[in-house]
Amino acid sequence: MATPELFIGASVSLQTLLKEAARAAPTDATVVITGESGVGKSLLARWLHEHSRRAAGPFVVIDCGSLPEPLLEAELFGYERGAFTGATAAKAGRFEAARHGTLVLDEVAALSPAAQTKLLRVIEERRVLRLGGIRSLTLDVRFIAVTNTDLTAAVARRAFRADLFHRLNVIALDVPPLRDRADDIPLLAQHFVGLAAQRNHLPLPTLEAETVAFLKQYDFPGNVRELQHAMEHAVLAAADGRIRREHLPSRMTSAAALIRHTVRKPTLAELEAAYIWEILQHVGWRKAEAARILGISRKNLYEKLRAYGIPYHPTTDASPAEPST
Ligand SMILES: Nc1ncnc2c1ncn2[C@@H]1O[C@H](COP(=O)(O)OP(=O)(O)OP(=O)(O)O)[C@@H](O)[C@H]1O
Ligand SMILES: [Mg+2]
């Protein structure tokens, strides 16, 4: 068996979540996992499977948002030969493929009303019948539903069946956004630096304290996935093996980002320093050009560089393209 995924977290809220998850894992109870995009919902679903008595069985993920309606039924239930035009051979569906394992319904809120009705029947009867089939099969699977839209609100607007919601929502696990658990940031950042260094065959760089301090007050609209991408970027940008704040993607450190995405709002001096840095990067560290854009003299620019501890020359050889988050 593959090594279980690491679910990293030192914060009180994540430890509480993991305790609840550990209690839920060995049971067959249906679980609903909620949380913003990139918080770790898919990872938690896998963690539950790996810590269940079904760990040796299949782990099947159905992306409910991406399956077009006409295909959905055939995909989920499978079909017998001749069930419809083009069904030249029998095929097992995903429900069957997940027997004795875990079936994850990702983006469950995207299911159409018709698909919700069919899913409800399967969960209640614990049996599936292939399209065009005669004999139904008992379905021994553990269901996990994942969503980043509020299912209770969807039920209130009648976009999601209340009876299906109650069937699914036996155990509810909500993964909190990263900005609400800043204590997890240092560990996660270090973890992702290690992974990125390994993947790129680079020696392990040091994560400077100023970088960690910066990350701890950033609000991470893209949650853990954004942190992961930022560390990948930083590992490649830090040519001397020391990850400083300037190695983070500029969309996190720009003056505009400081205004919009920090938990603690920046001072004027911090904004000025960030803006000077941004302009220097923009003009490839040509001081005369930067001074012209900033509307100050070169002498004044040099004074500010000294005052803010900004290097006179770029500290990286190459700034890799930023991955899109
Ligand atoms: N606590 C954690 N420890 C280690 N890695 C994590 C943790 N949380 C998330 N990750 C990693 O961050 C990335 C994003 O997590 P994941 O894909 O589970 O998020 P998600 O909530 O399912 O996002 P989406 O809503 O876009 O589907 C993955 O690479 C995952 O392995
Ligand atoms: Mg996911």
Short mmCIF file of C-alpha atoms and ligand atoms in Angstrom, two decimals:
data_model
loop_
_atom_site.label_atom_id
_atom_site.label_comp_id
_atom_site.label_asym_id
_atom_site.label_seq_id
_atom_site.Cartn_x
_atom_site.Cartn_y
_atom_site.Cartn_z
CA MET A 1 0.00 0.00 0.00
CA ALA A 2 1.15 3.55 -0.73
CA THR A 3 2.35 5.60 2.22
CA PRO A 4 -0.58 7.48 3.73
CA GLU A 5 -0.84 11.17 2.86
CA LEU A 6 0.48 13.55 5.47
CA PHE A 7 -2.17 15.85 6.79
CA ILE A 8 -0.13 18.61 8.36
CA GLY A 9 -1.48 20.93 10.97
CA ALA A 10 -0.42 22.28 14.35
CA SER A 11 -3.27 24.71 14.95
CA VAL A 12 -5.94 23.94 17.50
CA SER A 13 -8.65 24.02 14.82
CA LEU A 14 -6.84 21.53 12.60
CA GLN A 15 -6.02 19.22 15.49
CA THR A 16 -9.70 19.26 16.48
CA LEU A 17 -10.69 18.50 12.90
CA LEU A 18 -8.23 15.59 12.71
CA LYS A 19 -9.57 14.16 15.96
CA GLU A 20 -13.10 14.24 14.55
CA ALA A 21 -11.82 12.73 11.31
CA ALA A 22 -10.02 9.97 13.22
CA ARG A 23 -13.26 9.11 15.02
CA ALA A 24 -15.18 9.07 11.73
CA ALA A 25 -12.61 7.17 9.66
CA PRO A 26 -13.18 3.57 10.85
CA THR A 27 -16.97 3.85 10.67
CA ASP A 28 -18.99 3.48 7.49
CA ALA A 29 -20.90 6.69 8.17
CA THR A 30 -21.34 9.04 5.23
CA VAL A 31 -19.27 12.20 5.57
CA VAL A 32 -19.72 15.66 4.10
CA ILE A 33 -16.50 17.68 3.80
CA THR A 34 -16.90 21.44 3.34
CA GLY A 35 -14.42 24.29 3.01
CA GLU A 36 -13.12 26.97 0.66
CA SER A 37 -11.23 26.10 -2.48
CA GLY A 38 -7.72 24.77 -1.82
CA VAL A 39 -8.10 24.17 1.94
CA GLY A 40 -7.43 20.44 1.76
CA LYS A 41 -10.85 18.83 1.29
CA SER A 42 -9.68 16.27 -1.28
CA LEU A 43 -6.68 15.44 0.88
CA LEU A 44 -8.95 14.90 3.89
CA ALA A 45 -11.18 12.57 1.85
CA ARG A 46 -8.13 10.48 0.99
CA TRP A 47 -6.93 10.59 4.59
CA LEU A 48 -10.31 9.22 5.75
CA HIS A 49 -10.03 6.37 3.26
CA GLU A 50 -6.47 5.55 4.25
CA HIS A 51 -7.42 5.47 7.93
CA SER A 52 -10.51 3.33 7.38
CA ARG A 53 -10.86 -0.43 7.33
CA ARG A 54 -11.39 -0.01 3.57
CA ALA A 55 -7.84 1.29 3.07
CA ALA A 56 -6.89 -1.74 0.97
CA GLY A 57 -9.97 -1.27 -1.21
CA PRO A 58 -10.48 1.15 -4.11
CA PHE A 59 -10.65 4.93 -3.71
CA VAL A 60 -12.87 6.31 -6.44
CA VAL A 61 -13.49 10.02 -7.01
CA ILE A 62 -16.40 11.23 -9.10
CA ASP A 63 -16.16 14.85 -10.16
CA CYS A 64 -19.86 15.64 -10.26
CA GLY A 65 -19.24 19.08 -11.79
CA SER A 66 -17.40 17.84 -14.84
CA LEU A 67 -19.56 14.91 -15.96
CA PRO A 68 -22.10 16.01 -18.56
CA GLU A 69 -25.63 14.89 -17.75
CA PRO A 70 -26.10 12.41 -20.64
CA LEU A 71 -22.95 10.53 -19.62
CA LEU A 72 -23.46 10.69 -15.90
CA GLU A 73 -25.86 7.80 -15.55
CA ALA A 74 -23.85 5.41 -17.72
CA GLU A 75 -20.68 6.48 -15.92
CA LEU A 76 -22.10 5.94 -12.43
CA PHE A 77 -24.23 2.86 -12.98
CA GLY A 78 -22.45 1.18 -15.85
CA TYR A 79 -24.37 -0.65 -18.57
CA GLU A 80 -25.00 -4.00 -20.17
CA ARG A 81 -24.22 -4.70 -23.80
CA GLY A 82 -26.94 -3.25 -26.04
CA ALA A 83 -28.40 -1.00 -23.33
CA PHE A 84 -28.28 1.88 -25.76
CA THR A 85 -26.88 2.61 -29.22
CA GLY A 86 -23.12 2.40 -28.95
CA ALA A 87 -23.08 0.13 -25.89
CA THR A 88 -21.18 -2.57 -27.74
CA ALA A 89 -19.79 -4.15 -24.58
CA ALA A 90 -20.88 -4.24 -20.96
CA LYS A 91 -19.15 -1.81 -18.64
CA ALA A 92 -19.07 -1.50 -14.86
CA GLY A 93 -19.95 1.92 -13.44
CA ARG A 94 -18.08 3.93 -10.83
CA PHE A 95 -20.38 2.74 -8.07
CA GLU A 96 -19.35 -0.83 -8.83
CA ALA A 97 -15.70 0.16 -9.22
CA ALA A 98 -15.75 1.47 -5.65
CA ARG A 99 -17.02 -1.80 -4.10
CA HIS A 100 -15.39 -2.51 -0.75
CA GLY A 101 -13.78 0.91 -0.91
CA THR A 102 -14.60 4.61 -0.68
CA LEU A 103 -16.56 6.65 -3.19
CA VAL A 104 -15.98 10.40 -3.18
CA LEU A 105 -18.62 12.64 -4.72
CA ASP A 106 -16.61 15.78 -5.44
CA GLU A 107 -18.56 19.03 -5.98
CA VAL A 108 -21.74 17.17 -5.07
CA ALA A 109 -23.76 20.42 -5.25
CA ALA A 110 -23.29 20.40 -9.02
CA LEU A 111 -25.52 17.33 -9.48
CA SER A 112 -28.72 17.96 -11.42
CA PRO A 113 -32.07 17.33 -9.69
CA ALA A 114 -32.47 14.11 -11.69
CA ALA A 115 -29.01 12.87 -10.69
CA GLN A 116 -29.68 13.76 -7.05
CA THR A 117 -32.80 11.61 -7.10
CA LYS A 118 -30.87 8.64 -8.53
CA LEU A 119 -28.07 9.06 -6.04
CA LEU A 120 -30.53 9.19 -3.15
CA ARG A 121 -32.06 5.90 -4.27
CA VAL A 122 -28.64 4.24 -4.44
CA ILE A 123 -27.69 5.42 -0.98
CA GLU A 124 -30.99 4.30 0.51
CA GLU A 125 -31.18 0.94 -1.17
CA ARG A 126 -27.46 0.20 -1.26
CA ARG A 127 -28.01 -1.52 -4.60
CA VAL A 128 -27.10 -0.62 -8.16
CA LEU A 129 -28.53 -1.79 -11.43
CA ARG A 130 -26.55 -1.35 -14.63
CA LEU A 131 -28.41 0.39 -17.49
CA GLY A 132 -30.20 -2.35 -19.37
CA GLY A 133 -29.38 -4.77 -16.55
CA ILE A 134 -31.73 -7.20 -14.87
CA ARG A 135 -30.08 -8.12 -11.60
CA SER A 136 -28.99 -5.42 -9.16
CA LEU A 137 -25.81 -5.70 -7.13
CA THR A 138 -25.41 -4.90 -3.47
CA LEU A 139 -23.23 -1.89 -3.03
CA ASP A 140 -20.70 -2.05 -0.24
CA VAL A 141 -19.16 1.44 -0.35
CA ARG A 142 -18.48 4.30 1.98
CA PHE A 143 -19.69 7.63 0.61
CA ILE A 144 -17.85 10.91 1.12
CA ALA A 145 -19.39 14.07 -0.35
CA VAL A 146 -17.19 17.11 -0.90
CA THR A 147 -18.34 20.65 -1.60
CA ASN A 148 -17.17 24.23 -1.41
CA THR A 149 -20.64 25.62 -1.72
CA ASP A 150 -22.86 25.88 1.32
CA LEU A 151 -25.21 22.88 1.05
CA THR A 152 -27.60 24.20 3.70
CA ALA A 153 -28.09 27.35 1.63
CA ALA A 154 -28.53 25.23 -1.51
CA VAL A 155 -31.21 23.23 0.31
CA ALA A 156 -32.92 26.47 1.39
CA ARG A 157 -33.04 27.68 -2.22
CA ARG A 158 -34.29 24.24 -3.29
CA ALA A 159 -31.27 23.66 -5.50
CA PHE A 160 -30.30 20.59 -3.45
CA ARG A 161 -32.68 17.91 -2.17
CA ALA A 162 -33.18 18.14 1.59
CA ASP A 163 -33.60 14.36 1.96
CA LEU A 164 -30.32 13.71 0.10
CA PHE A 165 -28.57 16.32 2.21
CA HIS A 166 -29.67 14.59 5.42
CA ARG A 167 -28.63 11.19 4.08
CA LEU A 168 -25.18 12.51 3.26
CA ASN A 169 -24.62 14.79 6.22
CA VAL A 170 -24.26 12.09 8.89
CA ILE A 171 -20.84 13.42 9.85
CA ALA A 172 -19.88 16.96 8.84
CA LEU A 173 -16.23 17.98 8.64
CA ASP A 174 -15.45 21.61 7.85
CA VAL A 175 -11.87 22.46 6.90
CA PRO A 176 -11.18 26.04 8.07
CA PRO A 177 -9.52 28.55 5.70
CA LEU A 178 -5.76 28.91 6.09
CA ARG A 179 -6.03 32.55 7.19
CA ASP A 180 -7.92 31.38 10.30
CA ARG A 181 -5.14 28.98 11.33
CA ALA A 182 -1.92 30.90 10.88
CA ASP A 183 -0.20 28.45 13.26
CA ASP A 184 -0.23 25.89 10.45
CA ILE A 185 1.59 28.16 7.99
CA PRO A 186 5.23 27.63 9.13
CA LEU A 187 4.93 23.82 9.09
CA LEU A 188 3.08 23.72 5.79
CA ALA A 189 5.53 26.17 4.19
CA GLN A 190 8.49 24.05 5.31
CA HIS A 191 6.77 20.89 4.07
CA PHE A 192 6.16 22.39 0.61
CA VAL A 193 9.72 23.77 0.40
CA GLY A 194 10.97 20.23 1.03
CA LEU A 195 8.70 18.75 -1.61
CA ALA A 196 9.61 21.41 -4.21
CA ALA A 197 13.35 21.02 -3.58
CA GLN A 198 13.06 17.25 -3.94
CA ARG A 199 11.01 17.49 -7.11
CA ASN A 200 13.48 19.92 -8.69
CA HIS A 201 16.60 18.05 -7.50
CA LEU A 202 17.81 21.05 -5.49
CA PRO A 203 19.45 21.09 -2.07
CA LEU A 204 17.00 22.00 0.67
CA PRO A 205 16.89 25.81 0.95
CA THR A 206 16.47 27.67 4.24
CA LEU A 207 13.22 29.42 4.83
CA GLU A 208 14.18 32.77 6.38
CA ALA A 209 12.27 33.97 9.44
CA GLU A 210 11.16 37.18 7.65
CA THR A 211 9.50 35.06 4.96
CA VAL A 212 7.62 32.98 7.50
CA ALA A 213 6.56 36.17 9.31
CA PHE A 214 5.27 37.58 6.05
CA LEU A 215 3.37 34.39 5.20
CA LYS A 216 1.74 34.36 8.63
CA GLN A 217 0.02 37.66 8.03
CA TYR A 218 -1.00 37.04 4.40
CA ASP A 219 -4.67 36.10 3.99
CA PHE A 220 -4.29 33.30 1.37
CA PRO A 221 -7.40 33.64 -0.79
CA GLY A 222 -6.26 30.41 -2.50
CA ASN A 223 -5.61 28.67 0.84
CA VAL A 224 -3.12 25.79 1.12
CA ARG A 225 -2.86 25.36 -2.65
CA GLU A 226 -1.71 28.99 -2.97
CA LEU A 227 0.92 28.43 -0.27
CA GLN A 228 2.11 25.31 -2.07
CA HIS A 229 2.50 27.18 -5.38
CA ALA A 230 4.22 30.11 -3.66
CA MET A 231 6.80 27.79 -2.08
CA GLU A 232 7.43 26.06 -5.40
CA HIS A 233 8.03 29.50 -6.95
CA ALA A 234 10.27 30.60 -4.07
CA VAL A 235 12.42 27.45 -4.17
CA LEU A 236 13.16 28.10 -7.85
CA ALA A 237 13.68 31.85 -7.36
CA ALA A 238 16.05 31.63 -4.37
CA ALA A 239 19.29 31.06 -6.23
CA ASP A 240 21.47 31.24 -3.09
CA GLY A 241 19.43 28.69 -1.14
CA ARG A 242 17.88 31.24 1.24
CA ILE A 243 14.21 31.98 0.73
CA ARG A 244 13.61 35.63 1.48
CA ARG A 245 10.41 37.56 1.11
CA GLU A 246 11.41 38.86 -2.31
CA HIS A 247 11.38 35.29 -3.62
CA LEU A 248 7.66 35.00 -3.06
CA PRO A 249 5.41 35.60 -6.08
CA SER A 250 4.94 39.35 -6.56
CA ARG A 251 1.19 38.95 -6.51
CA MET A 252 1.61 38.23 -2.78
CA THR A 253 4.15 40.92 -1.94
CA SER A 254 3.21 43.85 -4.19
CA ALA A 255 1.96 47.07 -2.63
CA ALA A 256 -1.54 46.27 -3.91
CA ALA A 257 -1.41 42.79 -2.32
CA LEU A 258 -0.25 44.30 0.99
CA ILE A 259 -3.34 46.50 1.00
CA ARG A 260 -5.80 43.80 0.02
CA HIS A 261 -4.41 40.57 1.37
CA THR A 262 -2.85 41.13 4.76
CA VAL A 263 -4.48 40.33 8.05
CA ARG A 264 -2.61 43.27 9.64
CA LYS A 265 -2.85 46.36 7.44
CA PRO A 266 0.53 47.78 6.28
CA THR A 267 2.12 51.05 7.38
CA LEU A 268 2.96 53.76 4.85
CA ALA A 269 6.65 52.88 5.12
CA GLU A 270 5.91 49.20 4.40
CA LEU A 271 3.84 50.18 1.38
CA GLU A 272 6.56 52.51 0.13
CA ALA A 273 9.20 49.81 0.46
CA ALA A 274 6.99 47.27 -1.32
CA TYR A 275 6.24 49.71 -4.13
CA ILE A 276 9.91 50.64 -4.64
CA TRP A 277 10.73 46.94 -4.80
CA GLU A 278 7.96 46.34 -7.30
CA ILE A 279 9.15 49.15 -9.58
CA LEU A 280 12.77 47.98 -9.39
CA GLN A 281 11.70 44.50 -10.47
CA HIS A 282 9.58 46.03 -13.20
CA VAL A 283 12.51 47.95 -14.73
CA GLY A 284 15.08 45.21 -14.20
CA TRP A 285 16.81 47.07 -11.36
CA ARG A 286 17.74 50.12 -13.45
CA LYS A 287 17.89 52.79 -10.75
CA ALA A 288 17.61 55.88 -13.00
CA GLU A 289 14.52 54.48 -14.66
CA ALA A 290 12.99 53.50 -11.31
CA ALA A 291 13.62 56.98 -9.85
CA ARG A 292 11.97 58.54 -12.87
CA ILE A 293 8.83 56.40 -12.48
CA LEU A 294 8.71 57.00 -8.73
CA GLY A 295 9.10 60.78 -9.28
CA ILE A 296 12.15 61.13 -7.01
CA SER A 297 15.85 61.82 -7.54
CA ARG A 298 18.37 59.00 -7.84
CA LYS A 299 20.02 60.22 -4.65
CA ASN A 300 16.69 60.04 -2.86
CA LEU A 301 16.09 56.53 -4.24
CA TYR A 302 19.47 55.34 -2.91
CA GLU A 303 18.64 56.79 0.50
CA LYS A 304 15.38 54.89 0.54
CA LEU A 305 17.05 51.64 -0.53
CA ARG A 306 19.43 51.98 2.41
CA ALA A 307 16.64 52.91 4.82
CA TYR A 308 14.47 49.96 3.83
CA GLY A 309 17.29 47.47 3.44
CA ILE A 310 16.50 46.88 -0.24
CA PRO A 311 19.52 45.53 -2.14
CA TYR A 312 21.03 47.67 -4.89
CA HIS A 313 21.05 44.72 -7.24
CA PRO A 314 18.62 41.88 -7.76
CA THR A 315 19.40 38.96 -5.45
CA THR A 316 18.17 36.35 -7.88
CA ASP A 317 19.48 35.31 -11.25
CA ALA A 318 16.20 34.26 -12.60
CA SER A 319 12.62 34.88 -11.65
CA PRO A 320 10.58 31.93 -12.87
CA ALA A 321 7.14 32.43 -14.29
CA GLU A 322 4.50 32.47 -11.60
CA PRO A 323 2.24 29.47 -11.63
CA SER A 324 -1.39 30.41 -11.99
CA THR A 325 -3.37 29.72 -8.86
N1 LIG B 1 -2.97 19.98 5.87
C1 LIG B 1 -2.29 19.72 4.75
N2 LIG B 1 -1.09 19.09 4.81
C2 LIG B 1 -0.39 18.85 3.67
N3 LIG B 1 -0.80 19.18 2.46
C3 LIG B 1 -1.99 19.82 2.33
C4 LIG B 1 -2.80 20.12 3.48
N4 LIG B 1 -3.91 20.74 3.06
C5 LIG B 1 -3.84 20.82 1.72
N5 LIG B 1 -2.68 20.27 1.27
C6 LIG B 1 -2.25 20.22 -0.14
O1 LIG B 1 -2.71 21.41 -0.76
C7 LIG B 1 -3.24 21.16 -2.05
C8 LIG B 1 -4.70 21.55 -2.10
O2 LIG B 1 -5.46 20.68 -1.30
P1 LIG B 1 -6.80 19.95 -1.85
O3 LIG B 1 -6.67 19.64 -3.29
O4 LIG B 1 -7.12 18.82 -0.92
O5 LIG B 1 -7.83 21.16 -1.65
P2 LIG B 1 -9.41 21.18 -1.94
O6 LIG B 1 -10.04 21.80 -0.76
O7 LIG B 1 -9.87 19.83 -2.34
O8 LIG B 1 -9.48 22.20 -3.18
P3 LIG B 1 -10.64 22.34 -4.30
O9 LIG B 1 -11.80 23.02 -3.61
O10 LIG B 1 -10.03 23.22 -5.33
O11 LIG B 1 -10.98 20.96 -4.78
C9 LIG B 1 -3.00 19.67 -2.32
O12 LIG B 1 -1.79 19.52 -3.01
C10 LIG B 1 -2.90 19.09 -0.92
O13 LIG B 1 -2.10 17.92 -0.91
MG MG B 2 -10.66 19.07 -4.15
#
